[in-house]
Coordinates of C-alpha atoms and ligand atoms in Angstrom, one line a residue:
M1 CA 116.2 -42.7 8.1
N2 CA 115.0 -41.3 11.4
F3 CA 111.2 -41.6 11.3
D4 CA 110.8 -41.0 15.0
N5 CA 112.6 -37.7 14.9
P6 CA 112.1 -36.5 11.3
S7 CA 113.4 -33.3 9.7
R8 CA 110.6 -30.7 9.1
E9 CA 110.8 -31.4 5.4
L10 CA 110.4 -35.2 5.8
D11 CA 107.6 -34.8 8.3
F12 CA 105.8 -32.4 6.0
A13 CA 106.3 -34.7 2.9
L14 CA 104.9 -37.7 4.7
R15 CA 101.9 -35.9 6.0
F16 CA 101.2 -34.3 2.6
A17 CA 101.5 -37.7 0.8
R18 CA 98.9 -39.2 3.1
Q19 CA 96.5 -36.4 2.5
A20 CA 97.0 -36.4 -1.2
A21 CA 96.3 -40.2 -1.4
E22 CA 93.1 -39.5 0.5
V23 CA 92.0 -36.8 -1.9
A24 CA 92.7 -39.1 -4.9
F25 CA 90.8 -41.9 -3.3
Q26 CA 87.8 -39.6 -2.6
V27 CA 87.8 -38.3 -6.2
E28 CA 87.9 -41.9 -7.5
R29 CA 85.0 -42.9 -5.2
D30 CA 82.7 -40.0 -5.4
M31 CA 83.1 -38.1 -8.6
F32 CA 84.9 -38.1 -11.8
S33 CA 85.1 -35.2 -14.3
T34 CA 87.9 -35.5 -16.9
L35 CA 89.0 -32.5 -18.8
T36 CA 91.3 -32.4 -21.8
K37 CA 94.3 -30.1 -21.9
S38 CA 95.6 -28.3 -25.0
D39 CA 98.0 -31.2 -25.7
R40 CA 95.0 -33.5 -25.5
S41 CA 96.2 -35.1 -22.3
P42 CA 93.6 -35.6 -19.6
V43 CA 93.4 -33.9 -16.3
T44 CA 90.9 -34.6 -13.4
T45 CA 89.5 -33.1 -10.3
A46 CA 92.2 -34.9 -8.4
D47 CA 95.0 -33.2 -10.3
F48 CA 93.7 -29.8 -9.3
A49 CA 92.7 -30.7 -5.8
I50 CA 96.0 -32.2 -4.9
Q51 CA 98.0 -29.3 -6.4
A52 CA 95.8 -26.8 -4.5
L53 CA 96.5 -28.9 -1.3
A54 CA 100.2 -28.6 -1.9
G55 CA 100.0 -24.9 -2.8
R56 CA 98.4 -24.1 0.5
L57 CA 100.3 -26.5 2.7
I58 CA 103.8 -25.7 1.4
H59 CA 103.1 -22.0 1.7
E60 CA 102.0 -22.5 5.4
A61 CA 104.9 -24.7 6.3
F62 CA 107.7 -23.1 4.3
P63 CA 106.6 -19.6 3.4
G64 CA 109.7 -18.8 1.4
D65 CA 109.7 -21.9 -0.7
V66 CA 108.7 -22.1 -4.4
L67 CA 106.5 -24.8 -5.8
V68 CA 106.9 -26.0 -9.4
A69 CA 104.0 -28.1 -10.4
E70 CA 102.3 -29.5 -13.4
E71 CA 98.9 -27.7 -13.5
S72 CA 97.7 -24.1 -13.6
A73 CA 94.3 -22.7 -12.7
A74 CA 93.6 -21.2 -16.2
M75 CA 91.6 -24.3 -17.3
I76 CA 89.3 -24.2 -14.3
K77 CA 89.2 -20.4 -14.2
D78 CA 87.7 -19.8 -17.6
G79 CA 84.4 -21.4 -16.6
K80 CA 84.7 -24.1 -19.2
A81 CA 84.8 -26.7 -16.5
P82 CA 82.2 -25.7 -13.9
A83 CA 81.6 -29.4 -12.9
S84 CA 85.3 -29.8 -12.1
L85 CA 85.5 -26.5 -10.0
D86 CA 82.4 -27.7 -8.0
E87 CA 84.1 -31.0 -7.4
I88 CA 87.4 -29.5 -6.4
T89 CA 85.6 -27.2 -4.0
K90 CA 83.7 -30.1 -2.4
V91 CA 86.9 -32.2 -1.9
L92 CA 88.9 -29.3 -0.3
A93 CA 85.9 -28.1 1.8
R94 CA 86.2 -31.4 3.7
I95 CA 89.6 -30.3 4.8
W96 CA 89.0 -26.5 4.9
P97 CA 85.3 -25.6 5.1
E98 CA 86.1 -22.0 4.1
T99 CA 87.3 -23.1 0.6
T100 CA 86.2 -20.8 -2.2
A101 CA 86.8 -20.8 -6.0
E102 CA 89.1 -17.8 -5.6
R103 CA 91.2 -19.5 -3.0
I104 CA 91.5 -22.6 -5.1
F105 CA 92.8 -20.6 -8.0
E106 CA 95.4 -19.0 -5.7
W107 CA 96.5 -22.3 -4.2
V108 CA 96.8 -24.0 -7.6
D109 CA 98.7 -21.1 -9.2
R110 CA 101.3 -21.2 -6.4
G111 CA 102.5 -24.2 -8.4
T112 CA 103.6 -21.9 -11.3
G113 CA 106.8 -20.9 -9.4
V114 CA 110.1 -20.5 -11.1
P115 CA 112.7 -23.1 -10.1
G116 CA 115.6 -21.6 -8.2
D117 CA 118.1 -22.6 -5.6
R118 CA 115.5 -24.4 -3.5
F119 CA 112.1 -25.5 -4.6
W120 CA 109.5 -28.3 -4.4
T121 CA 108.3 -30.0 -7.5
L122 CA 105.0 -31.8 -7.7
D123 CA 103.1 -34.1 -10.1
P124 CA 99.7 -34.2 -8.3
I125 CA 98.5 -37.2 -10.4
D126 CA 101.3 -38.7 -12.3
G127 CA 99.9 -41.1 -14.9
T128 CA 96.4 -39.5 -15.1
K129 CA 95.6 -41.9 -18.0
G130 CA 96.3 -44.8 -15.6
F131 CA 94.3 -43.2 -12.9
I132 CA 91.3 -43.0 -15.2
R133 CA 91.9 -46.5 -16.7
G134 CA 92.0 -48.1 -13.3
D135 CA 95.8 -48.8 -13.6
Q136 CA 98.8 -47.3 -11.9
Y137 CA 99.2 -43.7 -10.9
A138 CA 101.3 -41.8 -8.3
T139 CA 101.5 -38.5 -6.5
A140 CA 105.1 -37.3 -6.6
L141 CA 106.6 -34.6 -4.5
A142 CA 110.3 -33.8 -4.4
L143 CA 112.5 -31.1 -2.8
V144 CA 115.3 -29.9 -5.0
V145 CA 118.2 -27.9 -3.5
K146 CA 120.9 -26.4 -5.7
G147 CA 120.0 -28.7 -8.6
Q148 CA 120.0 -31.9 -6.5
V149 CA 117.0 -33.8 -5.4
Q150 CA 117.2 -34.0 -1.6
L151 CA 113.9 -35.7 -0.7
G152 CA 111.3 -37.5 -2.7
V153 CA 108.0 -39.0 -1.8
L154 CA 105.7 -41.1 -4.0
T155 CA 102.3 -42.5 -3.2
C156 CA 101.4 -45.5 -5.3
P157 CA 97.8 -46.2 -4.1
R158 CA 97.4 -49.2 -6.4
L159 CA 100.8 -50.8 -6.0
L160 CA 102.0 -52.6 -2.8
V161 CA 105.8 -52.3 -2.7
E162 CA 108.0 -54.2 -0.4
R163 CA 111.6 -55.3 -0.7
G164 CA 111.8 -57.8 -3.6
K165 CA 108.1 -57.4 -4.4
A166 CA 105.6 -55.2 -6.2
A167 CA 102.0 -56.3 -6.4
V168 CA 99.0 -54.6 -8.1
V169 CA 96.3 -54.0 -5.5
K170 CA 93.0 -52.2 -5.0
T171 CA 93.2 -48.4 -4.5
N172 CA 94.4 -47.5 -1.0
E173 CA 95.9 -50.8 -0.4
G174 CA 99.1 -49.6 -2.0
S175 CA 102.3 -48.0 -0.7
M176 CA 104.0 -44.8 0.1
L177 CA 107.7 -44.5 -0.7
V178 CA 110.2 -42.0 0.6
A179 CA 113.8 -41.3 0.1
C180 CA 116.2 -38.7 1.5
R181 CA 119.6 -38.2 0.0
G182 CA 122.1 -40.4 1.9
Q183 CA 119.4 -42.0 4.0
G184 CA 118.0 -44.8 1.8
A185 CA 114.6 -45.5 0.2
W186 CA 111.7 -46.8 2.3
S187 CA 108.2 -48.0 1.8
A188 CA 105.2 -48.4 4.0
P189 CA 101.6 -49.4 3.4
L190 CA 99.4 -46.4 2.8
K191 CA 96.7 -47.8 5.0
N192 CA 98.4 -47.6 8.4
G193 CA 101.3 -45.5 7.4
S194 CA 103.8 -46.6 10.0
G195 CA 106.2 -49.4 9.6
F196 CA 108.6 -48.2 7.0
S197 CA 111.0 -50.8 5.7
S198 CA 114.0 -50.2 3.5
L199 CA 114.1 -51.0 -0.2
S200 CA 116.9 -52.2 -2.3
V201 CA 117.3 -52.9 -6.0
S202 CA 117.8 -56.3 -7.5
S203 CA 121.1 -58.0 -7.8
S204 CA 120.7 -59.3 -11.4
R205 CA 123.7 -59.0 -13.6
E206 CA 122.6 -60.9 -16.6
P207 CA 121.2 -58.6 -19.3
S208 CA 119.2 -61.3 -21.0
H209 CA 117.2 -62.0 -17.8
A210 CA 116.4 -58.3 -17.1
V211 CA 112.9 -57.3 -16.4
V212 CA 112.1 -54.0 -18.2
V213 CA 109.4 -51.5 -17.3
R214 CA 108.1 -49.0 -19.8
S215 CA 105.2 -46.5 -20.1
Y216 CA 101.9 -48.1 -20.6
E217 CA 101.1 -45.6 -23.4
D218 CA 102.9 -46.2 -26.6
S219 CA 102.6 -42.5 -27.4
H220 CA 104.8 -41.6 -24.4
T221 CA 107.9 -43.4 -25.6
N222 CA 109.4 -44.8 -28.8
T223 CA 108.4 -48.5 -29.1
D224 CA 110.6 -49.2 -32.1
Q225 CA 113.7 -48.1 -30.2
L226 CA 112.6 -50.0 -27.1
D227 CA 112.1 -53.2 -29.2
R228 CA 115.5 -52.9 -30.7
L229 CA 117.2 -52.4 -27.4
V230 CA 115.4 -55.5 -26.0
E231 CA 116.6 -57.4 -28.9
V232 CA 120.3 -56.4 -28.8
L233 CA 120.4 -57.2 -25.1
G234 CA 118.8 -60.6 -25.7
I235 CA 116.0 -59.9 -23.2
R236 CA 113.5 -62.7 -23.3
S237 CA 110.6 -61.4 -21.3
K238 CA 108.3 -58.7 -22.7
P239 CA 108.7 -55.3 -21.2
V240 CA 106.1 -54.6 -18.4
R241 CA 103.8 -51.7 -19.3
M242 CA 103.0 -49.4 -16.4
D243 CA 101.9 -45.8 -16.0
S244 CA 103.6 -43.2 -13.9
Q245 CA 106.5 -43.2 -11.4
A246 CA 105.2 -46.4 -10.1
K247 CA 107.8 -47.8 -12.5
Y248 CA 110.6 -46.3 -10.3
A249 CA 109.0 -47.9 -7.3
V250 CA 109.1 -51.3 -8.9
V251 CA 112.8 -50.9 -9.8
A252 CA 113.6 -49.6 -6.2
A253 CA 111.9 -52.7 -4.8
G254 CA 114.0 -55.0 -6.9
A255 CA 111.0 -56.3 -8.8
A256 CA 112.2 -54.9 -12.1
D257 CA 115.8 -54.2 -13.3
L258 CA 115.6 -51.6 -16.0
L259 CA 113.3 -48.6 -16.6
L260 CA 113.5 -47.1 -20.1
R261 CA 111.9 -44.0 -21.5
F262 CA 112.7 -42.9 -25.1
R263 CA 111.8 -39.5 -26.6
S264 CA 108.2 -39.7 -27.9
S265 CA 107.1 -38.0 -31.1
N266 CA 105.2 -35.4 -29.2
R267 CA 107.2 -32.1 -29.3
E268 CA 105.6 -30.9 -26.1
Y269 CA 107.6 -33.7 -24.4
D270 CA 111.0 -33.2 -26.2
A271 CA 112.4 -32.6 -22.8
A272 CA 111.0 -34.5 -19.8
K273 CA 109.2 -32.5 -17.1
I274 CA 111.1 -32.4 -13.8
W275 CA 108.1 -33.5 -11.7
D276 CA 107.8 -36.7 -13.7
H277 CA 111.2 -37.9 -12.5
A278 CA 112.6 -36.0 -9.4
A279 CA 111.0 -38.1 -6.7
G280 CA 111.2 -41.4 -8.5
A281 CA 114.8 -41.0 -9.5
L282 CA 115.9 -40.3 -5.9
V283 CA 113.9 -43.4 -4.7
V284 CA 115.8 -45.6 -7.1
E285 CA 119.2 -44.1 -6.4
E286 CA 118.7 -44.4 -2.6
A287 CA 117.7 -48.0 -3.1
G288 CA 121.1 -48.6 -4.6
G289 CA 120.2 -48.1 -8.3
C290 CA 121.5 -45.8 -10.9
V291 CA 119.5 -43.1 -12.9
T292 CA 120.8 -41.3 -16.0
D293 CA 119.6 -40.2 -19.4
L294 CA 120.0 -42.5 -22.4
H295 CA 123.5 -41.2 -23.0
G296 CA 124.6 -42.0 -19.4
K297 CA 124.5 -38.3 -18.4
Q298 CA 123.3 -37.4 -14.9
L299 CA 119.9 -35.9 -14.7
D300 CA 120.2 -32.1 -14.4
F301 CA 117.5 -30.6 -12.3
S302 CA 118.8 -27.1 -12.6
A303 CA 117.6 -26.5 -16.1
G304 CA 114.2 -25.1 -15.3
R305 CA 110.8 -26.9 -15.5
T306 CA 112.2 -29.6 -17.8
L307 CA 115.2 -31.8 -18.0
A308 CA 116.3 -29.8 -21.0
R309 CA 119.9 -31.0 -20.9
N310 CA 119.0 -34.7 -20.9
E311 CA 117.5 -37.0 -23.4
G312 CA 115.3 -39.9 -22.4
L313 CA 115.8 -41.9 -19.3
L314 CA 117.4 -45.0 -18.0
A315 CA 117.0 -46.3 -14.4
S316 CA 118.6 -49.6 -13.4
N317 CA 119.7 -51.7 -10.5
R318 CA 123.2 -50.3 -11.3
H319 CA 124.7 -53.7 -12.3
L320 CA 122.9 -53.6 -15.6
H321 CA 123.5 -49.9 -16.3
G322 CA 126.6 -50.3 -18.4
A323 CA 125.2 -53.1 -20.5
A324 CA 122.0 -51.0 -21.2
L325 CA 124.1 -48.0 -22.2
E326 CA 126.2 -50.1 -24.5
G327 CA 123.0 -51.5 -26.1
L328 CA 121.7 -48.0 -26.5
R329 CA 124.8 -47.0 -28.3
A330 CA 124.5 -50.0 -30.6
I331 CA 121.0 -49.2 -31.6
T332 CA 121.7 -45.6 -32.4
K333 CA 124.8 -46.2 -34.5
Ligands
AMP1 P1 104.3 -42.5 -18.0 O1 103.1 -43.2 -17.5 O2 105.6 -43.0 -17.5 O3 104.3 -42.4 -19.5 O4 104.3 -41.0 -17.5 C1 103.2 -40.2 -17.5 C2 103.7 -38.8 -17.8 O5 104.1 -38.8 -19.2 C3 102.7 -37.7 -17.7 O6 102.6 -37.2 -16.4 C4 103.1 -36.7 -18.7 O7 104.0 -35.7 -18.1 C5 104.0 -37.5 -19.6 N1 103.4 -37.5 -21.0 C6 102.1 -37.3 -21.3 N2 102.0 -37.4 -22.7 C7 103.2 -37.6 -23.2 C8 103.7 -37.8 -24.5 N3 102.9 -37.8 -25.6 N4 105.0 -38.1 -24.7 C9 105.8 -38.1 -23.6 N5 105.4 -38.0 -22.3 C10 104.1 -37.7 -22.1
MG2 MG1 103.3 -36.9 -14.8

C-alpha cells in the first residue's frame, strides 16, 4: 500500500480514524452519559460525536458520497437526552467552535443515507457495551463500491495488533488497521500513527488447535451452536470472548484462527448490519483470510443496510475454512 502517496480515499480514512479515536478517548476521559436505544442496546456521547464527525467530514471531502451509519439524531433531538447533547456539543466544539445542536443533528443524520453504487458505511462505536465495560471496541469505516468493500479502516484503541500478536492495552495505546482491496492489510500504533506494517493470518491447519473468537455478549450469538461446533471440530481451547470488530483484527494478525457469529435470538439482528462487518471483513481478506456466512456464501454488501442475503458469519485464516463449514453442516443436520 502506498502510504507516501495515498489515494484521496485512503488519506481521508486514515485522518478520520485518528480523529475518531481522539473523540472516543476524550469521551472516555471526561464524560460519560449512556442512553438506551429502543432495542435496549446502549449508545453513548461518543457514538453520536463520531457519527457527526463523519457526517461533516465525508460531505466536505466527497460531496456526492452517501453515508450509511448506525445512529440517527432522533434520540438526541427529542430532548430526552439533554446531557448527551451538551456533551456532544462540547466534544465537537473543540474541533469546530461554531458547533450548534442544529448542526449536530444535520451531521448525524447524514448517516441515514440509502446505500447505492458507492457509499461509506460507519459504525462510530462498534461494541458500545465493551466501550462502557472497559473492554474492546472499534470505530469502523468502509467504502463500498458496486457491492464490494474497497477500503476498510478500524481503530482498536484498546488492542495492540502486530503480525502474529494481539495484546490488550490501555486506551490509546492500541492500533489502527487499514485495508484496501488488492493492497493488503496493515496496522500501526494509534499513538504515532506512522509506521504501518503488514498483517497476515495464521498458518494453522489443524482444526483441533484452532483459536476461536466470539462475541463477548452471549445475547449477540447462539452459544449452544457455538459449543456444538467447538465440540465437533475437537477444539480444545475455550473460545475467546471479545467485543466488536476487534475480533477481525485478531484474526488478521494471525493471533486467532476462526471468528464465528451465529444468529442471535434478537429479531432486530436477524440480518447483520453492514457497518458491523464491512471494514473488518476486508481487513481479514487482505491479510490472506477468508470471510463468508455460515453456509460458505460470500457476504453480499448490495442488499441495503443489512446483510439480508447472508446468515451468520465465519472468518478464518483460509486453511481452516473448509473444516469449519463442514462442522457447521454437521451440527445443523
Ligand atoms: P459483537 O461485539 O461482535 O457482538 O458486535 C457488536 C455489535 O453487535 C453491535 O454493534 C450491534 O450491531 C450488534 N448487536 C447488538 N445487540 C445484538 C443482538 N442482540 N444480537 C446480535 N447482534 C447484536
Ligand atoms: Mg456495531
